[in-house]
mmCIF file of C-alpha atoms in Angstrom:
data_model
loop_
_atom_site.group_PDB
_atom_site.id
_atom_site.type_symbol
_atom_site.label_atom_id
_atom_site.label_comp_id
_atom_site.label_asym_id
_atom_site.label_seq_id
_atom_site.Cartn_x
_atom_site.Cartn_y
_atom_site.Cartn_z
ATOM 1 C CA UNK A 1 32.795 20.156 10.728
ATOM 2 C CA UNK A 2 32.491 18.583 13.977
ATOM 3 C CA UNK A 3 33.582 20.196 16.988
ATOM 4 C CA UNK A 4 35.760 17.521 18.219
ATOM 5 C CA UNK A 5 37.818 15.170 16.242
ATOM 6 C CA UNK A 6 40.169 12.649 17.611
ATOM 7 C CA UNK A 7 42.566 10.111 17.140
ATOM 8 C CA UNK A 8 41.602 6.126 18.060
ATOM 9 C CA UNK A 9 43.913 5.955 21.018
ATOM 10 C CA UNK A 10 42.543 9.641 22.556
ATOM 11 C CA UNK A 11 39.081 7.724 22.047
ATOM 12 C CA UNK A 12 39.704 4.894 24.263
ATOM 13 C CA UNK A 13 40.467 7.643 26.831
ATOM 14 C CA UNK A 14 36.909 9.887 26.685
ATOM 15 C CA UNK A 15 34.211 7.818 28.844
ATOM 16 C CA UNK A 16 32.821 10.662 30.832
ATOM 17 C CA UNK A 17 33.448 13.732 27.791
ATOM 18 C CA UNK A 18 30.953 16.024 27.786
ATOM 19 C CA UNK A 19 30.797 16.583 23.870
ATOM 20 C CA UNK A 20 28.448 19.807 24.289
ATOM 21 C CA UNK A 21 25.527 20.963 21.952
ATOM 22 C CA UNK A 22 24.219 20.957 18.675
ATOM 23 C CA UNK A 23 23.218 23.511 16.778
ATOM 24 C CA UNK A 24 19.256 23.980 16.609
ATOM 25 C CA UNK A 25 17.245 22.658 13.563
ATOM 26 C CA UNK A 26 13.682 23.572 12.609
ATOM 27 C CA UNK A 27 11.143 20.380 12.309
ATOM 28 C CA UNK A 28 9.393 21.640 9.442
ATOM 29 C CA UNK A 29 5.976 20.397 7.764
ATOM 30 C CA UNK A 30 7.490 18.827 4.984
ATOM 31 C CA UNK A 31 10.322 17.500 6.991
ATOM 32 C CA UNK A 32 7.706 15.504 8.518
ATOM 33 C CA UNK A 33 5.508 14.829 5.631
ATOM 34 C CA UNK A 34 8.665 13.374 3.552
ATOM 35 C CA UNK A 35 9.028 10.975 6.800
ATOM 36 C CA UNK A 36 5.582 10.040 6.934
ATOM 37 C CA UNK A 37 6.189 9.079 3.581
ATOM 38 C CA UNK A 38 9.186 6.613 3.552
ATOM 39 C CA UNK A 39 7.971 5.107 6.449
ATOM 40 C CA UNK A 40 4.007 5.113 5.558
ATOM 41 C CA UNK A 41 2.677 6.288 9.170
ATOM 42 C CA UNK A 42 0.359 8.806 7.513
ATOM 43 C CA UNK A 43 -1.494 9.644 10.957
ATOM 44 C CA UNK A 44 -3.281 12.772 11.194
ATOM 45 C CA UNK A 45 -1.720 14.141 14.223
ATOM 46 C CA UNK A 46 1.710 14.360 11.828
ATOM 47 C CA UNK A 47 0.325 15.021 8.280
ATOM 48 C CA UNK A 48 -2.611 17.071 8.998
ATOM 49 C CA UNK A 49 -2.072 20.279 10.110
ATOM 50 C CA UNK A 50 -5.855 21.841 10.221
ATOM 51 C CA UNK A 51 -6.926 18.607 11.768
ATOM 52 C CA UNK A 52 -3.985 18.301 14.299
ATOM 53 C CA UNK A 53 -4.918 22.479 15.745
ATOM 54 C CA UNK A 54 -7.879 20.615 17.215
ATOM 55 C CA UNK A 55 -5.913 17.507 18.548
ATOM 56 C CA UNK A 56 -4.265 16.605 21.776
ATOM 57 C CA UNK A 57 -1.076 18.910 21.013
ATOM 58 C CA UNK A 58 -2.782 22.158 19.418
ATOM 59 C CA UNK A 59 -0.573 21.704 16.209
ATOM 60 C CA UNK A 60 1.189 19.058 13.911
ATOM 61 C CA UNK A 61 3.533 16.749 15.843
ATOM 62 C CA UNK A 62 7.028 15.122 14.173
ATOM 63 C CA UNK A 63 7.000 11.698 14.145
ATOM 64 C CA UNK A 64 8.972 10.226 17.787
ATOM 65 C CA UNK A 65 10.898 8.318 15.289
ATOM 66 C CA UNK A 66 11.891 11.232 12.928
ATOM 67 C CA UNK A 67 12.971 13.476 16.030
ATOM 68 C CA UNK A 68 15.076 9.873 16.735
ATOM 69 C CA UNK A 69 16.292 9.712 13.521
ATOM 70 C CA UNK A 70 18.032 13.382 13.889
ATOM 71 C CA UNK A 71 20.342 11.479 16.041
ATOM 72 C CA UNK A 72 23.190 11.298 13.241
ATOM 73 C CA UNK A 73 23.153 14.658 11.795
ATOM 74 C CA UNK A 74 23.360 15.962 15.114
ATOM 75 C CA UNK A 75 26.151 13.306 16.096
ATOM 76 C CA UNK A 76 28.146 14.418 12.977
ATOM 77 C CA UNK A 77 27.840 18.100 14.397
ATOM 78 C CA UNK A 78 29.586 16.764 17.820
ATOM 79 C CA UNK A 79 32.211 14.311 17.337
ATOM 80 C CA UNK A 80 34.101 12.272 14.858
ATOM 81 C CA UNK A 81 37.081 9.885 14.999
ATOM 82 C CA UNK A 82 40.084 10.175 12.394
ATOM 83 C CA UNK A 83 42.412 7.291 11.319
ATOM 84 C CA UNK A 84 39.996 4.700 11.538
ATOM 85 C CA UNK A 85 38.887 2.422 8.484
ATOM 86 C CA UNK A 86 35.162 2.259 9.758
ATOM 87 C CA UNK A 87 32.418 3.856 11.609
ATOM 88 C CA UNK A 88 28.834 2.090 12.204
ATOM 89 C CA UNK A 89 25.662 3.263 14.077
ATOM 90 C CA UNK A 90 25.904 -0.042 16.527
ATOM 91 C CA UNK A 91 22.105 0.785 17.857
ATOM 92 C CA UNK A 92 20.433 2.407 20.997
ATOM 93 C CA UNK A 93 19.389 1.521 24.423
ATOM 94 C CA UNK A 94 16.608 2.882 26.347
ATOM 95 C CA UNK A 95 15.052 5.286 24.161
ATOM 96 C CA UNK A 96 12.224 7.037 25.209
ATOM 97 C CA UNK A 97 10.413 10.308 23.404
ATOM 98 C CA UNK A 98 9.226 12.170 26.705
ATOM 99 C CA UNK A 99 7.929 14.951 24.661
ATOM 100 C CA UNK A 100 6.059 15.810 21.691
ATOM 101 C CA UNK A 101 7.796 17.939 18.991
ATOM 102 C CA UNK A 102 5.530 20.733 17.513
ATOM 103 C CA UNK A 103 5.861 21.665 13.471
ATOM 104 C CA UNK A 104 7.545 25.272 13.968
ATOM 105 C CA UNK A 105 10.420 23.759 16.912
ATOM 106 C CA UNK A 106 13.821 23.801 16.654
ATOM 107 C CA UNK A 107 15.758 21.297 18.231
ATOM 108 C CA UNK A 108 19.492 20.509 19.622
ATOM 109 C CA UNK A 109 20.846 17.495 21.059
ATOM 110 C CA UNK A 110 23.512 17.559 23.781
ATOM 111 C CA UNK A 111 26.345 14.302 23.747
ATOM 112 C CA UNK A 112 28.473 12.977 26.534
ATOM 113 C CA UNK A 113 30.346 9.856 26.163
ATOM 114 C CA UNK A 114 29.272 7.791 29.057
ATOM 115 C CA UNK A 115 31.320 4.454 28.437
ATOM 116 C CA UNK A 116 34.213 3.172 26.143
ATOM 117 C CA UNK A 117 34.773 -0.458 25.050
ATOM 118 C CA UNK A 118 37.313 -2.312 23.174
ATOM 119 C CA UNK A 119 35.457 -4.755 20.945
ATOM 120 C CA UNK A 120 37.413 -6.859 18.441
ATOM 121 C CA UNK A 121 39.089 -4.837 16.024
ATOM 122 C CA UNK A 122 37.733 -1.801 17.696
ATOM 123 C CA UNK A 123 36.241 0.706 20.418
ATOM 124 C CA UNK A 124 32.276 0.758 20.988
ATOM 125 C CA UNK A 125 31.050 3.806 22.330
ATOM 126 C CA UNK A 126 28.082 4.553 24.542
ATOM 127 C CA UNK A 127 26.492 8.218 24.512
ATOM 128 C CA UNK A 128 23.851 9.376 26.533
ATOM 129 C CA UNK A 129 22.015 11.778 23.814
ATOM 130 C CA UNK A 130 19.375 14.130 24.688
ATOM 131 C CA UNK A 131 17.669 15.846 21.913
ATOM 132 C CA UNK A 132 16.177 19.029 23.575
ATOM 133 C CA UNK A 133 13.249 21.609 22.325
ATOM 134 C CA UNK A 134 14.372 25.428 22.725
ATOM 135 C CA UNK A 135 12.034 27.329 25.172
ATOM 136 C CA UNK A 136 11.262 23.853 26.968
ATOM 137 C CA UNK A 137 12.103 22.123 29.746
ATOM 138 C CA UNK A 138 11.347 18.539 29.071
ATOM 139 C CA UNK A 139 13.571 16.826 26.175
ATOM 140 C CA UNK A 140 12.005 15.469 23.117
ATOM 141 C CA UNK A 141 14.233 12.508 23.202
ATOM 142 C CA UNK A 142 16.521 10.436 25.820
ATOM 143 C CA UNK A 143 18.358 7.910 24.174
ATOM 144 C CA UNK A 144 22.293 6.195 24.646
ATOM 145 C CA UNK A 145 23.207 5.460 21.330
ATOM 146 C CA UNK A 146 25.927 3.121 20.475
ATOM 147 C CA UNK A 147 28.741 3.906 17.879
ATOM 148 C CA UNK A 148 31.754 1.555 16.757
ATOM 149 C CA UNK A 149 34.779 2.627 15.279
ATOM 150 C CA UNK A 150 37.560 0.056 13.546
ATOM 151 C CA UNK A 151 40.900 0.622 13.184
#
């Protein structure tokens, strides 16, 4: 269950809401071996994990994509909107993976609603989404994602 659900109107109201944080996940081995699979980016530094101890990271590494991807579990943890007919992942703007997510982590991602527009039929959101590593600084991911919802 998410930990805040709205109404359409009360969206239209939220640029600025701080949504909070996730829960923390484990990126397991298989997690990122089933990844490597459906996408076919079999690289070493993901799939191999006695090659990878001697790599540039010391361990395994998820995929940047995969750690991406994690975006709309999280997203369901956060926030919803009730009463509306549809709800579509619109796409992302300046994503960037600033660090590398060891097999073993556990990662959250923290929401705020920066911006809310009224698009035909609709309300587009904007959230700046940070997917963070626990015991680190540095997030794994910086991304705004974009959300629609129709009435």
């Amino acid at each position: 269950m998410p930990n805040l659900v709205v109404d359409f109107d009360t969206l239209l109201t939220m640029s600025g809401k701080d949504l909070g944080t996730t829960d923390y996940r484990e990126i397991t081995q298989q997690q990122i071996n089933l990844f490597a699979d459906a996408t076919d980016d079999q690289q070493w530094i993901h799939t191999d994990p006695e090659r990878a101890k001697d790599g540039p990271f010391g361990a395994p590494i998820a995929h940047g994509f995969l750690t991406l991807s994690l975006i709309i579990p999280f997203w369901g943890e956060l926030f919803d909107v009730e009463g509306v007919t549809t709800k579509v992942n619109y796409g992302l703007d300046k994503v960037r993976f600033t660090s590398p997510v060891k097999v073993g982590s556990k990662v959250r991602m923290h929401g705020t609603i920066a911006e809310v527009t009224e698009v035909k039929g609709g309300a587009q959101i904007k959230v700046n989404a940070t997917i963070e590593i626990e015991g680190q600084e540095r997030p794994a991911v910086v991304a705004e994602f974009l959300a629609r919802f129709y009435k």
